[in-house]
Short mmCIF file of C-alpha atoms in Angstrom, two decimals:
data_model
loop_
_atom_site.label_atom_id
_atom_site.label_comp_id
_atom_site.label_asym_id
_atom_site.label_seq_id
_atom_site.Cartn_x
_atom_site.Cartn_y
_atom_site.Cartn_z
CA UNK A 140 159.68 117.41 -41.50
CA UNK A 141 156.99 118.14 -44.02
CA UNK A 142 154.83 115.16 -44.99
CA UNK A 143 153.58 114.64 -48.52
CA UNK A 144 150.73 112.17 -48.98
CA UNK A 145 149.08 111.43 -52.29
CA UNK A 146 146.95 108.91 -54.07
CA UNK A 147 147.02 107.94 -57.73
CA UNK A 148 144.85 105.77 -59.94
CA UNK A 149 145.93 104.14 -63.18
CA UNK A 150 143.74 102.51 -65.76
CA UNK A 151 144.78 101.07 -69.10
CA UNK A 152 143.27 98.96 -71.85
CA UNK A 153 145.05 97.48 -74.85
CA UNK A 154 143.96 95.48 -77.88
CA UNK A 155 146.14 93.95 -80.55
CA UNK A 156 145.93 91.59 -83.49
CA UNK A 157 148.85 89.88 -85.22
CA UNK A 158 148.96 87.54 -88.19
CA UNK A 159 151.74 85.12 -89.04
CA UNK A 160 152.91 85.80 -92.63
CA UNK A 161 154.63 82.44 -92.68
CA UNK A 162 158.11 81.56 -93.87
CA UNK A 163 159.06 83.62 -96.91
CA UNK A 164 157.76 81.85 -100.02
CA UNK A 165 155.90 79.18 -98.01
CA UNK A 166 152.29 80.32 -97.42
CA UNK A 167 151.38 76.88 -96.06
CA UNK A 168 153.59 77.57 -93.02
CA UNK A 169 151.28 80.31 -91.70
CA UNK A 170 149.99 79.64 -88.20
CA UNK A 171 146.93 81.89 -88.09
CA UNK A 172 145.98 85.03 -86.20
CA UNK A 173 146.58 85.92 -82.54
CA UNK A 174 144.33 88.50 -80.86
CA UNK A 175 145.03 89.91 -77.42
CA UNK A 176 143.03 92.16 -75.11
CA UNK A 177 144.04 93.31 -71.66
CA UNK A 178 143.25 95.79 -68.91
CA UNK A 179 144.99 97.09 -65.81
CA UNK A 180 143.55 98.92 -62.80
CA UNK A 181 145.87 100.16 -60.07
CA UNK A 182 145.43 102.32 -56.96
CA UNK A 183 148.53 103.60 -55.14
CA UNK A 184 148.76 105.44 -51.81
CA UNK A 185 152.09 107.11 -50.97
CA UNK A 186 153.52 108.95 -48.01
CA UNK A 187 156.78 110.74 -47.34
CA UNK A 188 158.08 112.56 -44.29
CA UNK A 189 161.35 113.68 -42.78
CA UNK A 190 164.45 114.71 -44.73
CA UNK A 191 166.88 113.08 -47.12
CA UNK A 192 169.22 112.18 -44.23
CA UNK A 193 166.53 110.87 -41.90
CA UNK A 194 162.98 110.03 -42.80
CA UNK A 195 160.51 107.51 -44.18
CA UNK A 196 158.57 106.96 -47.36
CA UNK A 197 156.32 104.19 -48.49
CA UNK A 198 153.71 103.03 -50.98
CA UNK A 199 150.67 100.73 -50.82
CA UNK A 200 149.44 99.53 -54.20
CA UNK A 201 146.42 97.44 -55.13
CA UNK A 202 146.09 96.16 -58.69
CA UNK A 203 144.03 93.96 -60.94
CA UNK A 204 144.89 92.87 -64.46
CA UNK A 205 143.03 90.61 -66.82
CA UNK A 206 142.75 89.75 -70.46
CA UNK A 207 142.42 87.26 -73.27
CA UNK A 208 144.71 85.66 -75.80
CA UNK A 209 142.84 84.03 -78.70
CA UNK A 210 144.68 82.08 -81.38
CA UNK A 211 142.67 81.46 -84.55
CA UNK A 212 143.40 79.24 -87.53
CA UNK A 213 146.19 77.07 -86.16
CA UNK A 214 147.21 74.14 -88.36
CA UNK A 215 145.19 70.97 -87.80
CA UNK A 216 144.49 69.44 -85.42
CA UNK A 217 144.94 72.44 -83.10
CA UNK A 218 142.31 74.71 -84.65
CA UNK A 219 141.49 77.59 -82.27
CA UNK A 220 142.60 78.24 -78.71
CA UNK A 221 140.85 80.75 -76.44
CA UNK A 222 142.63 81.71 -73.22
CA UNK A 223 141.82 84.16 -70.42
CA UNK A 224 143.70 85.20 -67.28
CA UNK A 225 143.18 87.24 -64.13
CA UNK A 226 146.02 88.62 -62.00
CA UNK A 227 145.50 90.65 -58.82
CA UNK A 228 147.50 91.56 -55.78
CA UNK A 229 148.78 93.97 -53.18
CA UNK A 230 152.24 95.57 -52.94
CA UNK A 231 153.43 97.32 -49.78
CA UNK A 232 156.89 98.82 -49.34
CA UNK A 233 158.35 101.07 -46.65
CA UNK A 234 161.80 102.69 -46.92
CA UNK A 235 163.42 104.15 -43.82
CA UNK A 236 166.50 106.32 -43.38
CA UNK A 237 167.02 105.99 -39.61
CA UNK A 238 170.48 107.59 -39.68
CA UNK A 239 172.71 109.42 -42.14
CA UNK A 240 174.02 106.95 -44.74
CA UNK A 241 171.80 104.09 -43.58
CA UNK A 242 168.77 102.56 -45.23
CA UNK A 243 166.18 99.93 -44.33
CA UNK A 244 163.59 98.63 -46.77
CA UNK A 245 160.78 96.23 -45.88
CA UNK A 246 157.43 95.19 -47.23
CA UNK A 247 155.24 92.40 -48.58
CA UNK A 248 153.88 91.48 -52.01
CA UNK A 249 150.82 89.29 -52.51
CA UNK A 250 150.09 88.02 -56.02
CA UNK A 251 147.28 85.77 -57.20
CA UNK A 252 146.70 84.40 -60.70
CA UNK A 253 144.21 82.10 -62.37
CA UNK A 254 143.11 81.38 -65.92
CA UNK A 255 141.10 79.18 -68.24
CA UNK A 256 141.53 77.81 -71.75
CA UNK A 257 139.20 76.34 -74.36
CA UNK A 258 140.83 74.12 -76.97
CA UNK A 259 138.52 74.19 -80.01
CA UNK A 260 140.38 71.53 -81.96
CA UNK A 261 139.69 70.24 -85.48
CA UNK A 262 137.87 66.89 -85.71
CA UNK A 263 138.66 64.09 -85.15
CA UNK A 264 140.84 65.65 -82.42
CA UNK A 265 139.08 66.03 -79.09
CA UNK A 266 137.87 69.42 -77.91
CA UNK A 267 138.52 70.26 -74.27
CA UNK A 268 138.31 73.00 -71.68
CA UNK A 269 140.57 73.88 -68.79
CA UNK A 270 139.80 75.82 -65.61
CA UNK A 271 143.08 76.76 -64.00
CA UNK A 272 143.93 76.51 -60.32
CA UNK A 273 144.26 79.63 -58.22
CA UNK A 274 147.97 80.20 -57.62
CA UNK A 275 148.96 82.52 -54.81
CA UNK A 276 152.35 83.62 -53.48
CA UNK A 277 153.18 85.82 -50.49
CA UNK A 278 156.55 87.57 -50.55
CA UNK A 279 157.72 89.39 -47.42
CA UNK A 280 161.08 91.10 -47.91
CA UNK A 281 163.59 93.16 -45.95
CA UNK A 282 166.96 94.75 -46.78
CA UNK A 283 169.47 96.96 -45.00
CA UNK A 284 172.46 98.99 -46.18
CA UNK A 285 174.89 101.49 -44.66
CA UNK A 286 177.54 103.79 -46.11
CA UNK A 287 180.77 104.06 -44.13
CA UNK A 288 183.55 106.57 -44.67
CA UNK A 289 186.67 104.39 -44.32
CA UNK A 290 189.39 106.95 -45.12
CA UNK A 291 189.89 110.28 -46.80
CA UNK A 292 188.30 110.06 -50.21
CA UNK A 293 187.00 106.48 -49.81
CA UNK A 294 183.65 105.04 -48.70
CA UNK A 295 182.21 101.53 -48.56
CA UNK A 296 178.56 100.46 -48.62
CA UNK A 297 177.62 96.89 -47.64
CA UNK A 298 174.05 95.68 -48.16
CA UNK A 299 172.13 92.57 -47.20
CA UNK A 300 168.57 91.43 -47.72
CA UNK A 301 166.19 88.54 -48.23
CA UNK A 302 162.87 87.87 -49.92
CA UNK A 303 160.79 84.91 -48.73
CA UNK A 304 158.25 83.08 -50.90
CA UNK A 305 155.18 81.33 -49.49
CA UNK A 306 153.41 79.56 -52.38
CA UNK A 307 150.10 77.74 -52.04
CA UNK A 308 151.07 75.03 -54.58
CA UNK A 309 154.77 74.86 -55.47
CA UNK A 310 156.46 75.12 -52.09
CA UNK A 311 158.31 77.80 -50.17
CA UNK A 312 161.67 79.41 -50.96
CA UNK A 313 163.99 82.19 -49.86
CA UNK A 314 166.00 84.51 -52.08
CA UNK A 315 168.83 86.30 -50.23
CA UNK A 316 171.06 88.95 -51.75
CA UNK A 317 174.23 90.72 -50.66
CA UNK A 318 176.44 93.42 -52.11
CA UNK A 319 179.48 95.57 -51.43
CA UNK A 320 180.36 98.89 -53.11
CA UNK A 321 183.71 100.64 -52.70
CA UNK A 322 183.71 104.26 -53.89
CA UNK A 323 186.26 106.99 -54.28
CA UNK A 324 185.33 110.66 -54.31
CA UNK A 325 187.05 111.07 -57.66
CA UNK A 326 184.29 109.00 -59.33
CA UNK A 327 185.72 105.47 -59.27
CA UNK A 328 183.58 102.58 -58.02
CA UNK A 329 184.17 98.88 -57.44
CA UNK A 330 181.23 96.61 -56.73
CA UNK A 331 180.49 92.96 -55.98
CA UNK A 332 177.09 91.36 -55.56
CA UNK A 333 175.41 88.00 -55.21
CA UNK A 334 171.71 87.25 -55.45
CA UNK A 335 169.29 84.38 -55.93
CA UNK A 336 166.28 84.55 -58.22
CA UNK A 337 163.17 82.39 -57.98
CA UNK A 338 160.78 81.52 -60.84
CA UNK A 339 157.61 79.57 -60.09
CA UNK A 340 155.69 77.53 -62.67
CA UNK A 341 152.48 79.19 -63.82
CA UNK A 342 149.03 78.07 -64.88
CA UNK A 343 150.65 76.85 -68.12
CA UNK A 344 151.85 73.57 -66.60
CA UNK A 345 148.33 72.61 -65.59
CA UNK A 346 146.94 73.66 -68.98
CA UNK A 347 149.55 71.60 -70.85
CA UNK A 348 148.60 68.56 -68.79
CA UNK A 349 145.10 68.90 -70.24
CA UNK A 350 146.51 68.55 -73.77
CA UNK A 351 148.86 65.70 -72.77
CA UNK A 352 146.82 63.58 -70.32
CA UNK A 353 149.76 61.21 -69.66
CA UNK A 354 151.37 64.05 -67.66
CA UNK A 355 148.56 63.69 -65.12
CA UNK A 356 148.94 65.78 -61.98
CA UNK A 357 152.75 65.62 -61.88
CA UNK A 358 152.81 69.41 -62.29
CA UNK A 359 151.76 69.71 -58.65
CA UNK A 360 155.08 68.15 -57.57
CA UNK A 361 157.23 70.77 -59.28
CA UNK A 362 159.65 72.97 -57.35
CA UNK A 363 160.51 76.55 -58.36
CA UNK A 364 163.45 77.28 -60.62
CA UNK A 365 166.53 78.96 -59.14
CA UNK A 366 169.13 81.29 -60.55
CA UNK A 367 172.31 82.22 -58.68
CA UNK A 368 173.81 85.49 -59.94
CA UNK A 369 177.35 86.69 -59.13
CA UNK A 370 178.70 89.96 -60.49
CA UNK A 371 181.90 92.00 -60.24
CA UNK A 372 181.89 95.51 -61.63
CA UNK A 373 183.94 98.64 -62.14
CA UNK A 374 182.68 102.13 -62.94
CA UNK A 375 184.48 105.41 -63.55
CA UNK A 376 183.27 108.96 -64.05
CA UNK A 377 186.10 111.31 -64.99
CA UNK A 378 186.01 114.99 -65.93
CA UNK A 379 188.42 115.76 -68.76
CA UNK A 380 187.79 119.49 -68.93
CA UNK A 381 185.13 122.16 -68.65
CA UNK A 382 182.81 120.39 -71.13
CA UNK A 383 184.37 116.93 -71.49
CA UNK A 384 183.40 113.96 -69.38
CA UNK A 385 184.10 110.21 -69.61
CA UNK A 386 181.88 107.52 -68.09
CA UNK A 387 182.91 103.84 -68.19
CA UNK A 388 181.25 100.75 -66.74
CA UNK A 389 182.48 97.13 -66.91
CA UNK A 390 180.77 94.12 -65.34
CA UNK A 391 181.59 90.40 -65.38
CA UNK A 392 178.88 87.99 -64.25
CA UNK A 393 177.97 84.35 -63.87
CA UNK A 394 174.42 82.96 -63.80
CA UNK A 395 173.64 79.39 -62.80
CA UNK A 396 170.09 78.16 -63.48
CA UNK A 397 168.95 74.95 -61.77
CA UNK A 398 165.69 73.03 -61.36
CA UNK A 399 164.30 74.24 -64.72
CA UNK A 400 160.98 72.47 -65.09
CA UNK A 401 160.49 70.17 -68.11
CA UNK A 402 158.12 67.43 -69.17
CA UNK A 403 159.98 64.18 -69.68
CA UNK A 404 159.25 60.64 -70.86
CA UNK A 405 160.99 57.29 -70.26
CA UNK A 406 163.81 56.61 -69.71
CA UNK A 407 164.37 60.07 -68.15
CA UNK A 408 161.10 59.93 -66.26
CA UNK A 409 159.16 56.84 -65.24
CA UNK A 410 156.23 57.42 -65.31
CA UNK A 411 156.11 60.39 -67.74
CA UNK A 412 155.57 63.76 -66.14
CA UNK A 413 156.88 67.17 -65.21
CA UNK A 414 160.30 67.14 -63.56
CA UNK A 415 162.87 69.70 -62.41
CA UNK A 416 165.63 68.38 -64.67
CA UNK A 417 166.96 71.40 -66.55
CA UNK A 418 170.14 73.34 -65.74
CA UNK A 419 172.60 75.63 -67.51
CA UNK A 420 175.20 78.31 -66.80
CA UNK A 421 175.96 81.62 -68.42
CA UNK A 422 179.23 83.56 -68.19
CA UNK A 423 179.21 87.10 -69.49
CA UNK A 424 180.96 90.44 -69.73
CA UNK A 425 179.25 93.80 -70.30
CA UNK A 426 180.93 97.11 -71.05
CA UNK A 427 179.62 100.60 -71.75
CA UNK A 428 181.14 104.03 -72.19
CA UNK A 429 180.07 107.58 -72.91
CA UNK A 430 182.30 110.47 -73.89
CA UNK A 431 180.98 114.03 -73.85
CA UNK A 432 183.39 115.92 -76.11
CA UNK A 433 181.78 119.36 -75.83
CA UNK A 434 179.71 121.46 -78.20
CA UNK A 435 176.69 119.26 -77.52
CA UNK A 436 178.39 116.21 -79.02
CA UNK A 437 178.46 112.86 -77.18
CA UNK A 438 179.84 109.48 -78.24
CA UNK A 439 178.56 106.24 -76.71
CA UNK A 440 179.10 102.52 -77.06
CA UNK A 441 178.43 99.22 -75.33
CA UNK A 442 179.31 95.57 -75.85
CA UNK A 443 178.29 92.21 -74.41
CA UNK A 444 180.05 88.84 -74.55
CA UNK A 445 178.14 85.67 -73.58
CA UNK A 446 179.32 82.09 -73.08
CA UNK A 447 176.41 79.73 -72.23
CA UNK A 448 176.96 76.11 -71.21
CA UNK A 449 174.22 75.11 -73.70
CA UNK A 450 175.57 75.94 -77.14
CA UNK A 451 172.07 76.15 -78.66
CA UNK A 452 170.64 78.45 -76.00
CA UNK A 453 168.33 80.86 -77.87
CA UNK A 454 168.74 84.64 -77.98
CA UNK A 455 172.28 84.49 -76.57
CA UNK A 456 174.69 85.77 -79.26
CA UNK A 457 178.33 85.36 -78.33
CA UNK A 458 178.95 89.04 -79.17
CA UNK A 459 176.65 92.03 -79.44
CA UNK A 460 177.31 95.74 -79.51
CA UNK A 461 175.78 99.16 -80.02
CA UNK A 462 177.34 102.56 -80.51
CA UNK A 463 176.85 105.96 -82.02
CA UNK A 464 176.94 109.71 -81.63
CA UNK A 465 174.53 112.47 -80.64
CA UNK A 466 174.83 116.12 -81.66
CA UNK A 467 172.52 118.24 -79.51
CA UNK A 468 172.48 121.74 -80.97
CA UNK A 469 170.15 124.49 -79.87
CA UNK A 470 167.84 124.20 -82.85
CA UNK A 471 168.03 120.50 -83.60
CA UNK A 472 169.25 117.13 -82.35
CA UNK A 473 170.95 114.62 -84.66
CA UNK A 474 171.75 111.06 -83.66
CA UNK A 475 173.36 108.20 -85.57
CA UNK A 476 173.83 104.74 -84.11
CA UNK A 477 174.51 101.14 -85.03
CA UNK A 478 173.70 97.87 -83.37
CA UNK A 479 174.92 94.43 -84.28
CA UNK A 480 175.50 90.91 -83.09
CA UNK A 481 177.05 87.63 -84.05
CA UNK A 482 174.96 84.69 -85.22
CA UNK A 483 172.66 83.09 -82.67
CA UNK A 484 170.10 80.38 -82.11
CA UNK A 485 166.50 81.53 -81.87
CA UNK A 486 163.03 80.31 -80.86
CA UNK A 487 162.30 79.46 -77.24
CA UNK A 488 164.08 76.72 -75.32
CA UNK A 489 161.35 74.09 -75.24
CA UNK A 490 160.34 72.74 -71.84
CA UNK A 491 160.79 69.17 -73.02
CA UNK A 492 163.72 67.02 -71.93
CA UNK A 493 166.36 66.62 -74.65
CA UNK A 494 164.56 69.12 -76.88
CA UNK A 495 166.60 70.08 -79.98
CA UNK A 496 167.05 73.63 -81.21
CA UNK A 497 168.31 73.98 -84.77
CA UNK A 498 166.89 77.39 -85.76
CA UNK A 499 169.77 79.84 -86.22
CA UNK A 500 170.26 83.27 -87.83
CA UNK A 501 173.42 84.95 -89.11
CA UNK A 502 175.07 87.94 -87.51
CA UNK A 503 174.40 91.47 -88.72
CA UNK A 504 175.10 95.18 -88.20
CA UNK A 505 172.36 97.76 -88.79
CA UNK A 506 172.64 101.58 -88.81
CA UNK A 507 169.97 104.11 -87.83
CA UNK A 508 169.61 107.90 -87.87
CA UNK A 509 167.23 110.46 -86.37
CA UNK A 510 166.83 114.24 -86.69
CA UNK A 511 164.61 116.15 -84.25
CA UNK A 512 163.68 119.85 -84.16
CA UNK A 513 162.22 121.30 -80.94
CA UNK A 514 159.35 123.79 -81.18
CA UNK A 515 158.21 125.79 -78.11
CA UNK A 516 154.91 127.66 -78.07
CA UNK A 517 153.13 129.18 -75.05
CA UNK A 518 154.93 126.92 -72.61
CA UNK A 519 154.28 123.72 -74.53
CA UNK A 520 157.30 121.72 -75.72
CA UNK A 521 156.92 119.97 -79.06
CA UNK A 522 159.46 117.96 -81.00
CA UNK A 523 159.16 117.24 -84.70
CA UNK A 524 161.29 114.33 -85.88
CA UNK A 525 162.21 112.16 -88.84
CA UNK A 526 164.06 108.86 -88.54
CA UNK A 527 165.65 106.34 -90.87
CA UNK A 528 166.17 102.70 -89.91
CA UNK A 529 168.46 100.18 -91.60
CA UNK A 530 170.22 103.01 -93.42
CA UNK A 531 172.32 100.71 -95.61
CA UNK A 532 169.45 98.35 -96.47
CA UNK A 533 171.02 95.30 -94.86
CA UNK A 534 169.33 91.90 -95.11
CA UNK A 535 168.92 90.36 -91.65
CA UNK A 536 166.41 88.48 -89.53
CA UNK A 537 165.65 87.36 -85.99
CA UNK A 538 163.93 84.18 -87.21
CA UNK A 539 164.81 82.06 -90.26
CA UNK A 540 162.48 82.81 -93.13
CA UNK A 541 161.15 86.03 -91.58
CA UNK A 542 163.29 88.86 -93.02
CA UNK A 543 163.26 92.25 -91.32
CA UNK A 544 162.38 95.37 -93.35
CA UNK A 545 164.95 97.06 -95.54
CA UNK A 546 165.51 100.80 -95.35
CA UNK A 547 162.45 102.52 -93.89
CA UNK A 548 161.50 105.91 -92.48
CA UNK A 549 159.39 107.32 -89.65
CA UNK A 550 158.24 110.84 -88.89
CA UNK A 551 156.05 112.42 -86.26
CA UNK A 552 155.80 114.73 -83.29
CA UNK A 553 156.09 114.53 -79.52
CA UNK A 554 154.38 117.08 -77.30
CA UNK A 555 154.48 117.88 -73.61
CA UNK A 556 153.89 120.64 -71.08
#
């Protein structure tokens, strides 16, 4: 019945600058320099009391984040674009264990965002400024679960919850979720779940309407995007001996995205404007396994198969995988792994009706290695390491004309108390 209360404060600042090298051999394709600066301030108050079987714990968090994104030297007529944003909010969450095996979670999130942009375009293009609206969303949420022992060696855990959205501009929504887990004491698990995700338009739709005046105020009529997620899964943890252990996880899922917001022109939209016209589905299968064979050696692997209804959907390779081995000896740790994928379309899926996507990269497989040596001195734990990426110097890219590095090496140290 001991209570533990604490407060924590987090502050962070980041600054970054990136230049576009352009398509290989085409310096005229460079799109300038992008500078970003950002900060985050967060205060969290936590409490905990009771025991694992019956108790309560919660957190109240206040945060503020802000920053700038400045794009210099864009091809004419765009010139320079200077953007700033502010995001602040409150997060409150309380988790209760009113009885053994039961759980109740409830809380509310409040998020508020605004921003402004200055378009310093090249003459004769018009320069303009944009002061964004203040977008606010309140999200109360509640969920309940309970674990039942149904027979010797078997248990079932149903769960149910809902998150409500109260938006000051783009309408209200609800996002329910439900799940069922069937477990056996031997380490086998079957699971099924369904959930709905909500994605609201941001300040970007209002900013884009400044650049394309014909869009007017149609952005105010947008509804949030929805995604329905259904998943069936199987997991197994099996001990093969004193030092051998096998872990397997397989999941099949289906995502259905509707009401994706786009800007459209006649004949799809009369008059032109933002509309919730986009939709697509994704079927997928994910697998992973880990085999601890003893002597500090572990083998691991995972694979993903995707089948989108839009054949040119970016960043959705039909097949991707990763795998490797780790040898954790007392005086060093050696790891070797590979990751690969089939060919895929890239770039973002433009928010314009009937937008084409022709950018595609070939499939590849890349190998990596890492050797680490731990060093302990006066209670401090330090790790010296050296790594090699793209061991076999493969040529590959994530964007046409932008080749990734060949074989390269890293070295350094990690320290902790």
